[in-house]
Amino acid sequence: MTAPASGRPVRLINYIAYGSNDVLGAGSMAVISGWVLIFYTQFCGLSAGQAALIFAVARILDAIASPLIGYVSDHFGDTALGRRFGRRRFFIIAAIPLLPSFALMWLPGQTFPYYLATYVFFELVYASVIIPYETLAAEMSSDYKTKAKFAGARILFGQSAAILAGFLPLWLINALGRDSADTFFWMGCIFAALFMATAGFLYAFSWERERKVSAVPTSGGGAGSAFKALYRNLFSTMRIRAFRLHLGMYLGGYISQDIFNAAFTFFVIFALAGSTAVASGLLGTMYIVQFVAVILAINLALRASPAFAYRLAAMAFGAGVVVLLALWFGGLTATSPWIWAAIGLAGLGRGALNYIPWATYNYMADVDEIVTGQRREGSFAGVMTFIRKATQAAAVAGVGLMMEAGGFISGAPVQSGAAVNTIALILGIGTIAVLAAGILVSLRFRLDPATHKVLMDEIERLRAADPTPPAPEHRAIVEDLSGWRYDQLWGRNPVAGTAR
């Protein structure tokens, strides 16, 4: 049991409840990134270009909805509903009846407008839950280790959901038949039921911190003022140096996985002479390895630099991709025992890459607080959710468009040599190039347990208006994390104005 700064103890059931909701966060993303392109092109008759258009339309709407939800949740505590249900938690309980919309995405035999509408609707429901959810670790505790444990619980549940996303199609294929599109509909139903259950569990065993008076006054107002401040608020988060570096690492780890996931099933089927069932089994096994890797990464990130752990993980994932390409180049198939070495290496790297960015994310509002004197967890969550969904959609759509340009034919049991080469190049070069970019960013990221403690000590000094000058090493650490001179902190900068 951990007692956070708020004095309310964080018990095991709180960690479990918080973590369980990533069945929605990571589970739905694993299903979508791994299977939606296959479902649209091989079972629904859509072209890769039509699938890309669905993702593009959804992202345009996300550009408005996700930051708006984050901004509104930051200010929702001033409303009657916010005071009754919580400024974050209200959105979670309100979305529960809408979560079955995930199953409707996977109903076979429908038209392009149907798949567009159902995909967009679920994405908006998803944002209304995940953005407030991503603030709750910081709401429930300000302690570094407690937040790291929240992140660990979240990723462990997310990896469990990803395992289910990998194996479930295989089990349903065995039950319903190899060519049944109903496989994906029943998978959607099962996940929708899990989403509803975990959202209710989270609401029952979470809380929000007592709101303190901000160092810089904030403006109220309704929807009009929310829209007016929306993108000022969005871009102001990018003026926090640690958050910019965090985003670079986050995108390096997650976009590389999006590209890999979108291309992997096609690679197994058409380059390694496998099947959908074989690809499902390989994905499920990889997610099991990822689960183990998360446990290892939790311990490593708590004892060492998260940036160092990130680099180790990225290199392991990249090595797994190289082994997969070597199998294809050597003329081997998915039955080769070497494929398990590739799956093992990739899984070890991916598991850690999933955990580390979310562990460091929980401290971004602390860095922002020393700059602005405010708590803006919702704004950062809105930016994170928008960027995550936008980049995932861009990765999946990009894979589809490049495959189509390379000669891929939707629904065809055999693809041309040019199409197979394109799939292999996407899987290899696309994944490794993005990983390399993330590694380069990690070399400049210096938030760890020691620097976070200095940060929190300095926040308390500034809150108490302590006139004593900071120690030189403390000043250097805070300036490196924030990207601002010490005399500009605590609201004495343009960021505090745009955050109002």
PDB file of C-alpha atoms in Angstrom, residues 133-304:
ATOM      1  CA  TYR A 133      -8.457   8.195 -18.004  1.00  0.00           C
ATOM      2  CA  GLU A 134      -4.917   9.268 -18.855  1.00  0.00           C
ATOM      3  CA  THR A 135      -5.105  12.019 -16.228  1.00  0.00           C
ATOM      4  CA  LEU A 136      -6.088   9.777 -13.332  1.00  0.00           C
ATOM      5  CA  ALA A 137      -2.623   8.491 -12.355  1.00  0.00           C
ATOM      6  CA  ALA A 138      -1.509  12.094 -11.806  1.00  0.00           C
ATOM      7  CA  GLU A 139      -4.828  12.858 -10.058  1.00  0.00           C
ATOM      8  CA  MET A 140      -4.489   9.945  -7.621  1.00  0.00           C
ATOM      9  CA  SER A 141      -0.824  10.455  -6.678  1.00  0.00           C
ATOM     10  CA  SER A 142       2.145  12.781  -7.148  1.00  0.00           C
ATOM     11  CA  ASP A 143       4.716  10.179  -6.037  1.00  0.00           C
ATOM     12  CA  TYR A 144       7.207   9.043  -8.725  1.00  0.00           C
ATOM     13  CA  LYS A 145       7.134   5.332  -7.840  1.00  0.00           C
ATOM     14  CA  THR A 146       3.373   5.239  -7.418  1.00  0.00           C
ATOM     15  CA  LYS A 147       2.887   6.768 -10.857  1.00  0.00           C
ATOM     16  CA  ALA A 148       5.347   4.260 -12.311  1.00  0.00           C
ATOM     17  CA  LYS A 149       3.313   1.439 -10.766  1.00  0.00           C
ATOM     18  CA  PHE A 150       0.113   2.881 -12.230  1.00  0.00           C
ATOM     19  CA  ALA A 151       1.795   2.928 -15.643  1.00  0.00           C
ATOM     20  CA  GLY A 152       2.993  -0.635 -15.113  1.00  0.00           C
ATOM     21  CA  ALA A 153      -0.487  -1.849 -14.184  1.00  0.00           C
ATOM     22  CA  ARG A 154      -1.899  -0.101 -17.226  1.00  0.00           C
ATOM     23  CA  ILE A 155       0.565  -1.621 -19.670  1.00  0.00           C
ATOM     24  CA  LEU A 156       0.281  -5.110 -18.167  1.00  0.00           C
ATOM     25  CA  PHE A 157      -3.478  -5.058 -18.710  1.00  0.00           C
ATOM     26  CA  GLY A 158      -2.960  -3.537 -22.141  1.00  0.00           C
ATOM     27  CA  GLN A 159      -0.572  -6.327 -23.084  1.00  0.00           C
ATOM     28  CA  SER A 160      -3.050  -8.909 -21.780  1.00  0.00           C
ATOM     29  CA  ALA A 161      -5.679  -7.393 -24.070  1.00  0.00           C
ATOM     30  CA  ALA A 162      -3.187  -7.433 -26.935  1.00  0.00           C
ATOM     31  CA  ILE A 163      -2.575 -11.146 -26.316  1.00  0.00           C
ATOM     32  CA  LEU A 164      -6.312 -11.683 -26.604  1.00  0.00           C
ATOM     33  CA  ALA A 165      -6.362  -9.564 -29.775  1.00  0.00           C
ATOM     34  CA  GLY A 166      -3.647 -11.804 -31.215  1.00  0.00           C
ATOM     35  CA  PHE A 167      -5.088 -15.215 -30.339  1.00  0.00           C
ATOM     36  CA  LEU A 168      -8.841 -14.535 -30.457  1.00  0.00           C
ATOM     37  CA  PRO A 169      -9.099 -14.545 -34.273  1.00  0.00           C
ATOM     38  CA  LEU A 170      -7.296 -17.904 -34.319  1.00  0.00           C
ATOM     39  CA  TRP A 171      -9.754 -19.410 -31.845  1.00  0.00           C
ATOM     40  CA  LEU A 172     -12.736 -17.973 -33.700  1.00  0.00           C
ATOM     41  CA  ILE A 173     -11.369 -19.145 -37.061  1.00  0.00           C
ATOM     42  CA  ASN A 174     -11.165 -22.667 -35.663  1.00  0.00           C
ATOM     43  CA  ALA A 175     -14.769 -22.369 -34.441  1.00  0.00           C
ATOM     44  CA  LEU A 176     -16.371 -20.537 -37.380  1.00  0.00           C
ATOM     45  CA  GLY A 177     -14.247 -21.558 -40.350  1.00  0.00           C
ATOM     46  CA  ARG A 178     -11.218 -20.095 -42.082  1.00  0.00           C
ATOM     47  CA  ASP A 179     -13.147 -17.831 -44.454  1.00  0.00           C
ATOM     48  CA  SER A 180     -15.855 -16.515 -42.116  1.00  0.00           C
ATOM     49  CA  ALA A 181     -15.986 -12.731 -41.729  1.00  0.00           C
ATOM     50  CA  ASP A 182     -18.077 -13.305 -38.583  1.00  0.00           C
ATOM     51  CA  THR A 183     -14.750 -14.019 -36.860  1.00  0.00           C
ATOM     52  CA  PHE A 184     -14.141 -10.310 -36.554  1.00  0.00           C
ATOM     53  CA  PHE A 185     -17.696  -9.411 -35.513  1.00  0.00           C
ATOM     54  CA  TRP A 186     -17.632 -11.820 -32.579  1.00  0.00           C
ATOM     55  CA  MET A 187     -14.181 -10.548 -31.648  1.00  0.00           C
ATOM     56  CA  GLY A 188     -15.676  -7.027 -31.586  1.00  0.00           C
ATOM     57  CA  CYS A 189     -18.540  -8.168 -29.348  1.00  0.00           C
ATOM     58  CA  ILE A 190     -16.200  -9.804 -26.847  1.00  0.00           C
ATOM     59  CA  PHE A 191     -13.976  -6.754 -26.634  1.00  0.00           C
ATOM     60  CA  ALA A 192     -16.949  -4.366 -26.343  1.00  0.00           C
ATOM     61  CA  ALA A 193     -18.192  -6.299 -23.303  1.00  0.00           C
ATOM     62  CA  LEU A 194     -14.717  -6.097 -21.736  1.00  0.00           C
ATOM     63  CA  PHE A 195     -14.553  -2.348 -22.405  1.00  0.00           C
ATOM     64  CA  MET A 196     -17.818  -1.747 -20.543  1.00  0.00           C
ATOM     65  CA  ALA A 197     -16.797  -3.908 -17.570  1.00  0.00           C
ATOM     66  CA  THR A 198     -13.371  -2.304 -17.105  1.00  0.00           C
ATOM     67  CA  ALA A 199     -14.699   1.257 -17.449  1.00  0.00           C
ATOM     68  CA  GLY A 200     -17.185   0.597 -14.660  1.00  0.00           C
ATOM     69  CA  PHE A 201     -14.457  -0.989 -12.524  1.00  0.00           C
ATOM     70  CA  LEU A 202     -12.228   2.050 -13.042  1.00  0.00           C
ATOM     71  CA  TYR A 203     -14.973   4.473 -12.019  1.00  0.00           C
ATOM     72  CA  ALA A 204     -15.687   2.515  -8.838  1.00  0.00           C
ATOM     73  CA  PHE A 205     -12.072   2.451  -7.584  1.00  0.00           C
ATOM     74  CA  SER A 206     -10.526   5.740  -8.685  1.00  0.00           C
ATOM     75  CA  TRP A 207     -10.627   9.303  -7.401  1.00  0.00           C
ATOM     76  CA  GLU A 208      -9.406  12.805  -8.212  1.00  0.00           C
ATOM     77  CA  ARG A 209      -7.092  15.009  -6.195  1.00  0.00           C
ATOM     78  CA  GLU A 210      -8.409  17.967  -4.247  1.00  0.00           C
ATOM     79  CA  ARG A 211      -8.105  20.969  -6.536  1.00  0.00           C
ATOM     80  CA  LYS A 212      -5.672  23.646  -5.391  1.00  0.00           C
ATOM     81  CA  VAL A 213      -5.814  27.304  -6.304  1.00  0.00           C
ATOM     82  CA  SER A 214      -3.658  27.910  -9.396  1.00  0.00           C
ATOM     83  CA  ALA A 215      -0.702  30.257  -9.215  1.00  0.00           C
ATOM     84  CA  VAL A 216      -1.997  31.867 -12.405  1.00  0.00           C
ATOM     85  CA  PRO A 217      -5.716  32.695 -12.672  1.00  0.00           C
ATOM     86  CA  THR A 218      -7.738  30.677 -15.179  1.00  0.00           C
ATOM     87  CA  SER A 219     -10.682  31.946 -17.135  1.00  0.00           C
ATOM     88  CA  GLY A 220     -14.037  30.282 -17.045  1.00  0.00           C
ATOM     89  CA  GLY A 221     -16.730  30.248 -19.682  1.00  0.00           C
ATOM     90  CA  GLY A 222     -18.658  27.734 -21.686  1.00  0.00           C
ATOM     91  CA  ALA A 223     -18.177  26.100 -25.067  1.00  0.00           C
ATOM     92  CA  GLY A 224     -17.288  29.378 -26.757  1.00  0.00           C
ATOM     93  CA  SER A 225     -14.345  30.077 -24.479  1.00  0.00           C
ATOM     94  CA  ALA A 226     -13.307  26.421 -24.697  1.00  0.00           C
ATOM     95  CA  PHE A 227     -12.999  26.633 -28.481  1.00  0.00           C
ATOM     96  CA  LYS A 228     -11.258  29.993 -28.227  1.00  0.00           C
ATOM     97  CA  ALA A 229      -8.588  28.579 -25.916  1.00  0.00           C
ATOM     98  CA  LEU A 230      -8.456  25.131 -27.487  1.00  0.00           C
ATOM     99  CA  TYR A 231      -5.532  25.414 -29.859  1.00  0.00           C
ATOM    100  CA  ARG A 232      -3.668  28.002 -27.808  1.00  0.00           C
ATOM    101  CA  ASN A 233      -3.731  25.358 -25.087  1.00  0.00           C
ATOM    102  CA  LEU A 234      -2.754  22.609 -27.497  1.00  0.00           C
ATOM    103  CA  PHE A 235       0.331  24.358 -28.792  1.00  0.00           C
ATOM    104  CA  SER A 236       1.337  25.643 -25.370  1.00  0.00           C
ATOM    105  CA  THR A 237       1.981  22.058 -24.221  1.00  0.00           C
ATOM    106  CA  MET A 238       4.612  21.810 -26.952  1.00  0.00           C
ATOM    107  CA  ARG A 239       6.593  24.592 -25.286  1.00  0.00           C
ATOM    108  CA  ILE A 240       7.524  22.240 -22.444  1.00  0.00           C
ATOM    109  CA  ARG A 241      10.873  20.699 -23.404  1.00  0.00           C
ATOM    110  CA  ALA A 242      10.457  17.402 -21.564  1.00  0.00           C
ATOM    111  CA  PHE A 243       7.075  16.901 -23.224  1.00  0.00           C
ATOM    112  CA  ARG A 244       8.498  17.503 -26.708  1.00  0.00           C
ATOM    113  CA  LEU A 245      11.243  14.946 -26.101  1.00  0.00           C
ATOM    114  CA  HIS A 246       8.744  12.562 -24.541  1.00  0.00           C
ATOM    115  CA  LEU A 247       6.576  12.803 -27.665  1.00  0.00           C
ATOM    116  CA  GLY A 248       9.574  12.007 -29.858  1.00  0.00           C
ATOM    117  CA  MET A 249      10.284   8.834 -27.893  1.00  0.00           C
ATOM    118  CA  TYR A 250       6.603   7.946 -27.725  1.00  0.00           C
ATOM    119  CA  LEU A 251       6.116   8.306 -31.462  1.00  0.00           C
ATOM    120  CA  GLY A 252       9.322   6.416 -32.223  1.00  0.00           C
ATOM    121  CA  GLY A 253       8.157   3.465 -30.149  1.00  0.00           C
ATOM    122  CA  TYR A 254       4.506   3.464 -31.184  1.00  0.00           C
ATOM    123  CA  ILE A 255       4.578   4.435 -34.878  1.00  0.00           C
ATOM    124  CA  SER A 256       7.193   1.740 -35.475  1.00  0.00           C
ATOM    125  CA  GLN A 257       4.775  -0.778 -33.953  1.00  0.00           C
ATOM    126  CA  ASP A 258       1.840   0.586 -35.976  1.00  0.00           C
ATOM    127  CA  ILE A 259       3.771   0.114 -39.215  1.00  0.00           C
ATOM    128  CA  PHE A 260       4.883  -3.345 -38.132  1.00  0.00           C
ATOM    129  CA  ASN A 261       1.371  -4.400 -37.075  1.00  0.00           C
ATOM    130  CA  ALA A 262      -0.269  -3.137 -40.260  1.00  0.00           C
ATOM    131  CA  ALA A 263       2.243  -4.953 -42.485  1.00  0.00           C
ATOM    132  CA  PHE A 264       2.925  -8.067 -40.389  1.00  0.00           C
ATOM    133  CA  THR A 265      -0.159 -10.140 -41.226  1.00  0.00           C
ATOM    134  CA  PHE A 266       0.283  -9.431 -44.950  1.00  0.00           C
ATOM    135  CA  PHE A 267       4.003 -10.270 -44.629  1.00  0.00           C
ATOM    136  CA  VAL A 268       3.273 -13.627 -42.992  1.00  0.00           C
ATOM    137  CA  ILE A 269       0.588 -14.543 -45.536  1.00  0.00           C
ATOM    138  CA  PHE A 270       2.204 -13.378 -48.769  1.00  0.00           C
ATOM    139  CA  ALA A 271       5.966 -13.260 -48.062  1.00  0.00           C
ATOM    140  CA  LEU A 272       6.325 -16.223 -45.703  1.00  0.00           C
ATOM    141  CA  ALA A 273       3.548 -18.405 -47.202  1.00  0.00           C
ATOM    142  CA  GLY A 274       1.501 -18.473 -43.977  1.00  0.00           C
ATOM    143  CA  SER A 275      -2.209 -17.901 -43.278  1.00  0.00           C
ATOM    144  CA  THR A 276      -4.443 -15.645 -41.198  1.00  0.00           C
ATOM    145  CA  ALA A 277      -4.518 -18.324 -38.495  1.00  0.00           C
ATOM    146  CA  VAL A 278      -0.711 -18.591 -38.477  1.00  0.00           C
ATOM    147  CA  ALA A 279      -0.389 -14.803 -38.284  1.00  0.00           C
ATOM    148  CA  SER A 280      -2.872 -14.752 -35.389  1.00  0.00           C
ATOM    149  CA  GLY A 281      -0.834 -17.336 -33.476  1.00  0.00           C
ATOM    150  CA  LEU A 282       2.410 -15.456 -34.074  1.00  0.00           C
ATOM    151  CA  LEU A 283       0.890 -12.137 -32.949  1.00  0.00           C
ATOM    152  CA  GLY A 284      -0.551 -13.762 -29.833  1.00  0.00           C
ATOM    153  CA  THR A 285       2.828 -15.271 -28.947  1.00  0.00           C
ATOM    154  CA  MET A 286       4.577 -11.956 -29.512  1.00  0.00           C
ATOM    155  CA  TYR A 287       2.117 -10.243 -27.164  1.00  0.00           C
ATOM    156  CA  ILE A 288       2.846 -12.865 -24.490  1.00  0.00           C
ATOM    157  CA  VAL A 289       6.546 -12.014 -24.744  1.00  0.00           C
ATOM    158  CA  GLN A 290       5.604  -8.318 -24.561  1.00  0.00           C
ATOM    159  CA  PHE A 291       3.772  -8.992 -21.292  1.00  0.00           C
ATOM    160  CA  VAL A 292       6.950 -10.458 -19.774  1.00  0.00           C
ATOM    161  CA  ALA A 293       8.993  -7.573 -21.182  1.00  0.00           C
ATOM    162  CA  VAL A 294       6.745  -5.027 -19.435  1.00  0.00           C
ATOM    163  CA  ILE A 295       7.493  -6.628 -16.064  1.00  0.00           C
ATOM    164  CA  LEU A 296      11.227  -6.388 -16.789  1.00  0.00           C
ATOM    165  CA  ALA A 297      10.895  -2.807 -18.029  1.00  0.00           C
ATOM    166  CA  ILE A 298       9.052  -1.678 -14.878  1.00  0.00           C
ATOM    167  CA  ASN A 299      11.999  -2.734 -12.725  1.00  0.00           C
ATOM    168  CA  LEU A 300      14.589  -1.326 -15.120  1.00  0.00           C
ATOM    169  CA  ALA A 301      12.859   2.053 -15.507  1.00  0.00           C
ATOM    170  CA  LEU A 302      12.530   2.442 -11.727  1.00  0.00           C
ATOM    171  CA  ARG A 303      16.214   1.712 -11.129  1.00  0.00           C
ATOM    172  CA  ALA A 304      17.822   3.251 -14.200  1.00  0.00           C
TER     173      ALA A 304
END
